Coordinates of C-alpha atoms in Angstrom, one line a residue:
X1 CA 152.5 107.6 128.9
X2 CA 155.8 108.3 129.9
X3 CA 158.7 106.3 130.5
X4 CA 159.3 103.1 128.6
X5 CA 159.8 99.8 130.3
X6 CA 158.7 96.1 130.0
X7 CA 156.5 94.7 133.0
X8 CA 158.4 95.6 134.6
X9 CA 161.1 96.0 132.9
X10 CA 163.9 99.2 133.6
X11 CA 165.4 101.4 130.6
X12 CA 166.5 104.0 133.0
X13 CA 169.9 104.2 135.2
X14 CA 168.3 106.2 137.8
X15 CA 165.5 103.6 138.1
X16 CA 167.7 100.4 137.9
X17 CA 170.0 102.3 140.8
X18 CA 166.9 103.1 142.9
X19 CA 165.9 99.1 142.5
X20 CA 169.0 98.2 143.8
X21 CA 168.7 100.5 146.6
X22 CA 165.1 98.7 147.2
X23 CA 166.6 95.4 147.2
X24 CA 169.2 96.6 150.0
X25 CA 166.4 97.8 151.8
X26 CA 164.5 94.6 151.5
X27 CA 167.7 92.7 153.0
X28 CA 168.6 94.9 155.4
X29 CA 165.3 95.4 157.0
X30 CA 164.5 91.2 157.1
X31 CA 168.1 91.2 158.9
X32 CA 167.3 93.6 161.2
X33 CA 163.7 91.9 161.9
X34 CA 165.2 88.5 162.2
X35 CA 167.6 90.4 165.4
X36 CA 164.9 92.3 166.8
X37 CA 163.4 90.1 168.9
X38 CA 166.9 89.7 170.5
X39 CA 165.9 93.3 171.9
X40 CA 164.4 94.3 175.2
X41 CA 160.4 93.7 174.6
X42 CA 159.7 97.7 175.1
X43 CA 161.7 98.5 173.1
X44 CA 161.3 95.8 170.2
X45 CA 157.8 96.5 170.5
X46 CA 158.4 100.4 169.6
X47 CA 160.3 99.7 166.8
X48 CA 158.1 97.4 164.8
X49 CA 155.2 99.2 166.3
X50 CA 156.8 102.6 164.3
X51 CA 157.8 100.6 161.2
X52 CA 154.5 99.2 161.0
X53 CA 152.9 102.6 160.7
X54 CA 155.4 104.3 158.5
X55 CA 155.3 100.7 156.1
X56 CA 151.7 101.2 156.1
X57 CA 151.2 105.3 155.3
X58 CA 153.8 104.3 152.2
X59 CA 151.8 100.7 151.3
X60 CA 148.4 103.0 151.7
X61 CA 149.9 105.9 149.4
X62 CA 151.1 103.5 146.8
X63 CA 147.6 101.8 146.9
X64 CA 145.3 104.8 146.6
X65 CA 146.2 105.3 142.8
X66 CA 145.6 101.6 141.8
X67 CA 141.9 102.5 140.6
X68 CA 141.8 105.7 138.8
X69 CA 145.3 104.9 137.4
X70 CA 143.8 100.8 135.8
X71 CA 141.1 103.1 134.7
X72 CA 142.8 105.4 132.8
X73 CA 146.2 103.0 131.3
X74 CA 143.1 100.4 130.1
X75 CA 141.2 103.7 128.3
X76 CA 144.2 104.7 127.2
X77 CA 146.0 101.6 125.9
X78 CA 142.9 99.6 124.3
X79 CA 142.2 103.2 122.5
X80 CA 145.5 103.2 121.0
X81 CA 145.7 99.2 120.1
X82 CA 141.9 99.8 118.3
X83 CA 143.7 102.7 116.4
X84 CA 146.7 100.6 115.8
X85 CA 144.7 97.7 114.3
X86 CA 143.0 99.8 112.1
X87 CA 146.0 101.4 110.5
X88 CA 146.7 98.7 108.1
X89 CA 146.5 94.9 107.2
X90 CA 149.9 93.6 108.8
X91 CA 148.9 96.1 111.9
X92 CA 145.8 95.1 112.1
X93 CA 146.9 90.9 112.1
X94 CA 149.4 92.1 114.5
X95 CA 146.8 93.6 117.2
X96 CA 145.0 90.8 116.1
X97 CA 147.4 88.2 117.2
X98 CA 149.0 90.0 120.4
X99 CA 145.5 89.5 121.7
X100 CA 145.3 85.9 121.2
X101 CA 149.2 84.9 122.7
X102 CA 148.0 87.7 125.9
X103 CA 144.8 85.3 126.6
X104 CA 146.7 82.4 126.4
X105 CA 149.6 83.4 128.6
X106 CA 147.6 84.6 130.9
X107 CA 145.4 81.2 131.4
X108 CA 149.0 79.3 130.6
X109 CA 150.7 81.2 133.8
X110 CA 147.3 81.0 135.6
X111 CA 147.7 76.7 135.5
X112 CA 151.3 76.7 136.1
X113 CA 151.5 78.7 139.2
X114 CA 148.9 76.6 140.3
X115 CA 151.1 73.3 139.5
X116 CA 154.7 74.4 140.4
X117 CA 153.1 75.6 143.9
X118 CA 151.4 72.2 144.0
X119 CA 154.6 70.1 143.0
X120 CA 157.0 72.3 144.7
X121 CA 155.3 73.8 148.0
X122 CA 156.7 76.2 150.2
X123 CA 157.7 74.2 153.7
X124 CA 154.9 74.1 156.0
X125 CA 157.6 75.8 158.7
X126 CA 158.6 78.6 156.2
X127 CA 154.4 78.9 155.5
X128 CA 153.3 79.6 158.8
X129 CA 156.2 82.0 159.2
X130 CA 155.2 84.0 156.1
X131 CA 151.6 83.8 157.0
X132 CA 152.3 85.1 160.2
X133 CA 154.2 88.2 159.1
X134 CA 152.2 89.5 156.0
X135 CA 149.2 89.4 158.5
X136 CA 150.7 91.9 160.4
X137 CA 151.0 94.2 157.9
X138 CA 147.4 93.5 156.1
X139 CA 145.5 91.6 158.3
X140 CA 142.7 91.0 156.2
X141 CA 142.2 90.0 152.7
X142 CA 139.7 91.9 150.1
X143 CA 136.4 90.4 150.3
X144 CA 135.6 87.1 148.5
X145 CA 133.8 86.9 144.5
X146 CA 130.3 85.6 144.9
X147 CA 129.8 81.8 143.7
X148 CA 129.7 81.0 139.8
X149 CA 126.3 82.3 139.1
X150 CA 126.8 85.1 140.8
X151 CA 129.7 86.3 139.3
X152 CA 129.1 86.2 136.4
X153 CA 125.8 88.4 137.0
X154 CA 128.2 90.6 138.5
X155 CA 130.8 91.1 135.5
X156 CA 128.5 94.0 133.7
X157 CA 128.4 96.9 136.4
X158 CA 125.1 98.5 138.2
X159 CA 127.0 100.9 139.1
X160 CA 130.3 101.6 138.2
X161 CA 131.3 104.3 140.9
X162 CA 130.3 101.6 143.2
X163 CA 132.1 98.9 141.5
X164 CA 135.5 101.2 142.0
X165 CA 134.4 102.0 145.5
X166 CA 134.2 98.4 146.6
X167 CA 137.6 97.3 145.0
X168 CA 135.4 95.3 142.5
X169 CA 137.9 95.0 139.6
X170 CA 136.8 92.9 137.1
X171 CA 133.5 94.7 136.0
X172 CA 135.7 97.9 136.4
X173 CA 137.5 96.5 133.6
X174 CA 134.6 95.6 131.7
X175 CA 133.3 99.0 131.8
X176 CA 136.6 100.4 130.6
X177 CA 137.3 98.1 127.8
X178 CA 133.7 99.0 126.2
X179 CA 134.3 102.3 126.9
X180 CA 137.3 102.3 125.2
X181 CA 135.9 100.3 122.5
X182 CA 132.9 103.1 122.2
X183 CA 135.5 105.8 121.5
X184 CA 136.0 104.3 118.3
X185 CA 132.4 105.0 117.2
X186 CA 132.3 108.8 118.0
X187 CA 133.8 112.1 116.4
X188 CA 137.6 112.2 115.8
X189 CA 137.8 114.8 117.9
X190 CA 135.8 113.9 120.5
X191 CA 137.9 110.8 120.4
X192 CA 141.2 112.5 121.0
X193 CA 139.7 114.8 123.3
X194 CA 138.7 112.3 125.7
X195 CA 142.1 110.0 124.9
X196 CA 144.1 113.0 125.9
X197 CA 142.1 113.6 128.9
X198 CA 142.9 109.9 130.5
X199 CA 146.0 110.3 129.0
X200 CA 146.5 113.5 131.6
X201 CA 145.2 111.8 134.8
X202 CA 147.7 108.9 133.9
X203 CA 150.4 110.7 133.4
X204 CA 149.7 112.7 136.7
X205 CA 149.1 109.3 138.6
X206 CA 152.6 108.1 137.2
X207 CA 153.8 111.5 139.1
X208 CA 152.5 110.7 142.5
X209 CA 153.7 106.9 142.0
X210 CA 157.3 108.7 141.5
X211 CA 157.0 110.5 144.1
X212 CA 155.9 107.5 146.3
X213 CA 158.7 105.3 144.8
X214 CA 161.3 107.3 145.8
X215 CA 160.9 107.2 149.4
X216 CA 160.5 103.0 148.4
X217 CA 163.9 101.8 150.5
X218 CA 162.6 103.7 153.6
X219 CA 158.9 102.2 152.8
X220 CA 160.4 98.7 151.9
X221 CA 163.1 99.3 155.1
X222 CA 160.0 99.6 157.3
X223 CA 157.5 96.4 155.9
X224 CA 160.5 94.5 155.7
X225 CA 161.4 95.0 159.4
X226 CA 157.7 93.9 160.2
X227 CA 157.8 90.8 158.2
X228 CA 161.7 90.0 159.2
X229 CA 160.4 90.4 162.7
X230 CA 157.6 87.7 162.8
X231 CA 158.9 85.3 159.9
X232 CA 162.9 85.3 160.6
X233 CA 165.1 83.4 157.9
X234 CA 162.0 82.1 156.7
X235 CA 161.1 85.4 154.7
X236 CA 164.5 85.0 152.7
X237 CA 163.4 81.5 151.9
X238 CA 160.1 82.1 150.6
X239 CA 161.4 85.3 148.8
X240 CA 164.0 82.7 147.3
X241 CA 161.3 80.3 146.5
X242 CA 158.7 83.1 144.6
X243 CA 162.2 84.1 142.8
X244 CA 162.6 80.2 141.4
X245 CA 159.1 79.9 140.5
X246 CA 158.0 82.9 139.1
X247 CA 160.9 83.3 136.9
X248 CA 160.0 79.3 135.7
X249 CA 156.9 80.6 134.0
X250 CA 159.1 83.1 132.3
X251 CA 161.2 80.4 131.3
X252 CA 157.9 78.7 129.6
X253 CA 156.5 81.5 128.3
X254 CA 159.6 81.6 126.4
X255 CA 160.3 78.3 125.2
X256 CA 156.7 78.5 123.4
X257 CA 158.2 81.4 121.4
X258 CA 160.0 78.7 119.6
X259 CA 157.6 76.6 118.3
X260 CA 155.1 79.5 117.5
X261 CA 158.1 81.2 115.1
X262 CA 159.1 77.0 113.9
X263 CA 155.5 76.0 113.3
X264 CA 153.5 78.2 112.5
X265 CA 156.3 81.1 111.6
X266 CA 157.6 78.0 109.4
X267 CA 160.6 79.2 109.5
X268 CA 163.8 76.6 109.8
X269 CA 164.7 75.6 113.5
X270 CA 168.3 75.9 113.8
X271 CA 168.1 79.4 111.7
X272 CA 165.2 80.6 114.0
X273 CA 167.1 79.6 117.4
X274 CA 170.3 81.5 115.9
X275 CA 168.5 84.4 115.0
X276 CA 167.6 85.1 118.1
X277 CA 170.5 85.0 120.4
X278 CA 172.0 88.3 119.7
X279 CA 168.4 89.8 120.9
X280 CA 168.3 87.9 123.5
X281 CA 171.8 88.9 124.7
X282 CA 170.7 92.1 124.6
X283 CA 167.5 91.8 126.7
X284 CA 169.4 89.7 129.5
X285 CA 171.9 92.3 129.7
X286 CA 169.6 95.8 129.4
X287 CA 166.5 94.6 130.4
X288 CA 164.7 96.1 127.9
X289 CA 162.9 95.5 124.9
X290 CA 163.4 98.9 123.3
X291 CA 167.1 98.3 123.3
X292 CA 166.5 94.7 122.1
X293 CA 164.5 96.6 119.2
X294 CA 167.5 96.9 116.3
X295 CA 168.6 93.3 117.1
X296 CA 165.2 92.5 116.8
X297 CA 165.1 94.0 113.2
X298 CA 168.3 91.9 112.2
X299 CA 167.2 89.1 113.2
X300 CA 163.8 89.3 111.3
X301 CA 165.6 90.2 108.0
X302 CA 168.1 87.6 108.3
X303 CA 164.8 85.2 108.9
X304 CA 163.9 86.7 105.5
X305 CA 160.6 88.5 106.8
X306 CA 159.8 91.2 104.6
X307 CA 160.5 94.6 105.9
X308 CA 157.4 95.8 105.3
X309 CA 155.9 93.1 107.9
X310 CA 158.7 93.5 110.5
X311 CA 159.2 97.3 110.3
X312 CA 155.4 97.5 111.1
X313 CA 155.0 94.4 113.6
X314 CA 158.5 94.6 115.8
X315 CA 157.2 98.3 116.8
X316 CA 153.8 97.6 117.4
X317 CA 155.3 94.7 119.7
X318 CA 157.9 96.6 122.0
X319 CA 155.1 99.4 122.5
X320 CA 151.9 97.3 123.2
X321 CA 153.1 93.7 123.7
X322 CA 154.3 92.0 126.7
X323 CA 154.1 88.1 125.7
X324 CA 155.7 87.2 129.5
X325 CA 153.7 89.8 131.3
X326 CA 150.1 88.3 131.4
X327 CA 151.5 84.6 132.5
X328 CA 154.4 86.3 135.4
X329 CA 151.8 88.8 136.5
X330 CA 148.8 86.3 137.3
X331 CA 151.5 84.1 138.6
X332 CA 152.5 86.5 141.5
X333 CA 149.1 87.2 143.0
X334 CA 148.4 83.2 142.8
X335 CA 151.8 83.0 144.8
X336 CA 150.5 85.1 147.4
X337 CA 148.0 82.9 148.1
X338 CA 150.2 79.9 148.5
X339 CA 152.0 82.1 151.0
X340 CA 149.4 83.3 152.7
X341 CA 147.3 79.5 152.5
X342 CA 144.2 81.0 150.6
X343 CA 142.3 78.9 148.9
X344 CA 140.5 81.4 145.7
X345 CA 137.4 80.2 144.2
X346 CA 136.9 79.2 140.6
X347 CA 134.9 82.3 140.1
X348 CA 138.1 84.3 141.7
X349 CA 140.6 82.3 139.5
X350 CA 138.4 83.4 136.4
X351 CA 138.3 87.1 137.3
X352 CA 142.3 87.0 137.7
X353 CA 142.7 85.2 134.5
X354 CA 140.4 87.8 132.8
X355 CA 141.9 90.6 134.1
X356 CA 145.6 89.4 133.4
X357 CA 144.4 89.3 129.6
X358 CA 142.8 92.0 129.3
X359 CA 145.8 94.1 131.0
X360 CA 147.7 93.4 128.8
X361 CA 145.7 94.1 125.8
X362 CA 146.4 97.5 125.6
X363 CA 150.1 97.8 127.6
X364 CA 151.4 101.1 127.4
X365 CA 155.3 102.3 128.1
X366 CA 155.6 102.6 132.0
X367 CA 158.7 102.9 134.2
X368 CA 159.6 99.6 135.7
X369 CA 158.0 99.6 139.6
X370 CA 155.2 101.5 138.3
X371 CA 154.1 98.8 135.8
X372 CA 155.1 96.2 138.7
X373 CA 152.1 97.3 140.7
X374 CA 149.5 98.8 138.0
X375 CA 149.6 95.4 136.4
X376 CA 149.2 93.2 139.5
X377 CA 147.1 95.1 142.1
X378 CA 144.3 94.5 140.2
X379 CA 144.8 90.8 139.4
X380 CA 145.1 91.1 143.5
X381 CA 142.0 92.4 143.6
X382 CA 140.3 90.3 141.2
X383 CA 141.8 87.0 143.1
X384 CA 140.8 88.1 146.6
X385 CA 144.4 88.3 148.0
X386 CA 146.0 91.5 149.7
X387 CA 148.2 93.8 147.3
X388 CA 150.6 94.5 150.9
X389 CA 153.0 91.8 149.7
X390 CA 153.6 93.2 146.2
X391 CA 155.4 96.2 148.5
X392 CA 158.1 94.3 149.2
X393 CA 158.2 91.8 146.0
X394 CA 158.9 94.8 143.4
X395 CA 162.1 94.9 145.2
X396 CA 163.2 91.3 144.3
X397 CA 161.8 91.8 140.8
X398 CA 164.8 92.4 139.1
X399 CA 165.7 88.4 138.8
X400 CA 162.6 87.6 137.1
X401 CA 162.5 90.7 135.0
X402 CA 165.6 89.2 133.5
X403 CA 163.4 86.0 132.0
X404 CA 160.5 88.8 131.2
X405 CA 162.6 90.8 128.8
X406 CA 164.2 87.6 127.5
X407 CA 160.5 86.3 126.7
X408 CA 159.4 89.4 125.3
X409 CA 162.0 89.5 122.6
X410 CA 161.9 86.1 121.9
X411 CA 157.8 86.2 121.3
X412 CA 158.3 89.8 118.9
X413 CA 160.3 88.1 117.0
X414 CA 158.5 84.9 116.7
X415 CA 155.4 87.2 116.2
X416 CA 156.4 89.4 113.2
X417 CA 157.1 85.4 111.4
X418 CA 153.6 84.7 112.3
X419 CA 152.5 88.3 111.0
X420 CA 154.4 87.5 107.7
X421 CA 153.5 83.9 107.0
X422 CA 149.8 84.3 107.7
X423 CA 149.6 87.8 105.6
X424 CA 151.5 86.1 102.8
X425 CA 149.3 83.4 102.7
X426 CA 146.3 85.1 102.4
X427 CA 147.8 87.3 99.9
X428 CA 148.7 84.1 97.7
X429 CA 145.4 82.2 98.3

């Protein structure tokens, strides 16, 4: 794919300018709501009438590629990690082990957004407010999972054209996962064919997101207007409040990179925390784990992993591993339903768990907004909230994106230890 960012991190100028032209956009248009009722009702009722429509045309055109474009990244990515695992021992035990820390971030961030909203609610004032607004841009939620039994009849597909018809995203996912898998078991060529062929429709997909994105101040301008409108100052305190929280499971996510390289990295505390400051300095500063990548490298020698473990393992982690990304990107679309007061189902709080792992099994390079929404629509989806909000939160991403990339580096590093202790290991026994 093209582009190269985090999830959702930013590597390029012209994308970090455009974010900061989103999040101008955001507080512009939440002023100017919070005044507009201060206008002459015809009139206030012509301008959030129009900015209701143009926010939704540009919310509807972002949402029409969410399907076809999950479809093809999972096809893609799980393709490449299968070919990646089988390229070698240390790559192999490196797939191996991004899958396990991806399932448990993703049930880690799933149980912590669900206690930091439980410890720390949003006011019941600044609730209703929100509530109020985000219905009026998306008044009604996708349809809720079937009970327990039921849902888990429903993970394997009848019909998959149905399944991406009705939104249903979880056996979607299924389906593409074996289906990946399954191109592992046919001709080389028809492998790379096929590869190459959802490679294409992703890469065009990326396209009409760009194009989409970079009308995304007059878009974000228009929702924000709406929501600025019905909620007042209460949308900048609940946008505040998402901001503190989501970035705390970030902040988690990272500390466990410590005792993961400590433990079972074994390597010596005060040299492991040392180690990787400069990388971290790096990924605060660029937001990106790509630039982090040569600090990265430093820091594993200096740890004394062996070259031949970190040169393999540190680039198989910037291009397919996002340690923050399933924990941050389950948390969001659990926040939206504190905002919103929805109450998900077990069986919904599964399917979003699942499909926060298995995201981020095969994570390819994206730019930053795209990866924003291609990674949490579908959690959306899976958790029965609407996907409207996420319009207007890729525009306050950029303070939470900080602790992504800081996490990410933190859990390559601690990863290629891991990689190297449990290779040498087996090598000695």
């Amino acid at each position: 794919m093209t582009g190269k960012s985090e999830n959702p991190e930013d590597t390029g100028g012209g994308r970090s300018f455009r974010a900061y032209w989103a999040l101008g956009a955001l507080v512009l248009g939440l002023l100017a709501g919070s005044f507009s009722p201060g206008l002459p009702e015809q009139v206030h009722n012509g301008v959030i009438g129009t900015a209701g429509f143009i926010g939704t045309l540009w919310l509807n055109a972002l949402k029409m590629t969410v399907i076809p474009l999950v479809v093809a990244l999972l096809i893609v990515g799980i393709a490449k990690s299968a070919e990646a695992a089988h390229a070698g021992r240390v790559a192999g035990r490196s797939v191996l082990w991004i899958v396990i820390i991806c399932t448990v971030s993703a049930i880690f961030g799933t149980l912590m957004i669900l206690l930091l909203t439980h410890l720390f609610p949003l006011p019941r004032s600044t609730a209703a407010g929100l509530q109020t607004a985000l219905g009026g841009i998306e008044n009604k939620a996708p349809a809720s999972l079937p009970g327990i039994a039921e849902f888990f009849k429903g993970v394997i597909p009848d019909n998959v054209v149905s399944a991406a018809a009705n939104g249903d995203i979880l056996p979607l996912v299924v389906f593409s996962v074996l289906f990946a898998l399954a191109l592992g078991y046919i001709s080389e060529a028809g492998r790379r064919s096929l590869v190459t062929f959802f490679e294409a429709i992703g890469d065009a997909l990326l396209v009409v997101i760009e194009w989409v994105l970079w009308i995304a101040p007059l878009g974000v301008f228009a929702l924000a207007l709406v929501v600025g409108s019905a909620a007042g100052s209460a949308a900048f305190a609940g946008l505040l409040h998402y901001i503190v929280l989501i970035s705390a499971v970030g902040v988690l996510v990272t500390l466990a990179a410590y005792p993961l390289g400590i433990i079972v990295g074994r390597i010596a505390p005060a040299a492991f925390v040392r180690a990787l400051i400069p990388s971290q300095a790096i990924a605060i500063s660029t937001r990106s784990s790509l630039a982090s990548l040569p600090a990265m490298l430093a820091a594993s020698r200096g740890l004394g992993i062996r070259d031949k473990v970190a040169d393999v393992s540190l680039p198989i982690a910037v291009a397919l591993f996002r340690a923050t990304g399933p924990a941050m990107n389950v948390a969001v679309p659990f926040y939206i339903a504190h905002w919103l007061g929805l109450h998900p189902s077990l069986a919904q709080i599964i399917a979003a768990t699942a499909v926060a792992a298995v995201m981020s099994y095969g994570a390819v390079s994206l730019p930053g907004e795209v990866s924003y929404i291609s990674s949490i629509a579908p959690i959306a989806l899976a958790l029965g909230v609407p996907i409207a909000p996420l319009a207007l939160l890729v525009a306050v991403e950029m303070v939470p994106d900080i602790f992504r990339t800081v996490g990410n580096v933190s859990m390559d590093v601690a990863l290629a230890a891991v990689v190297d202790r449990t290779s040498k290991d087996r090598s000695e026994s």
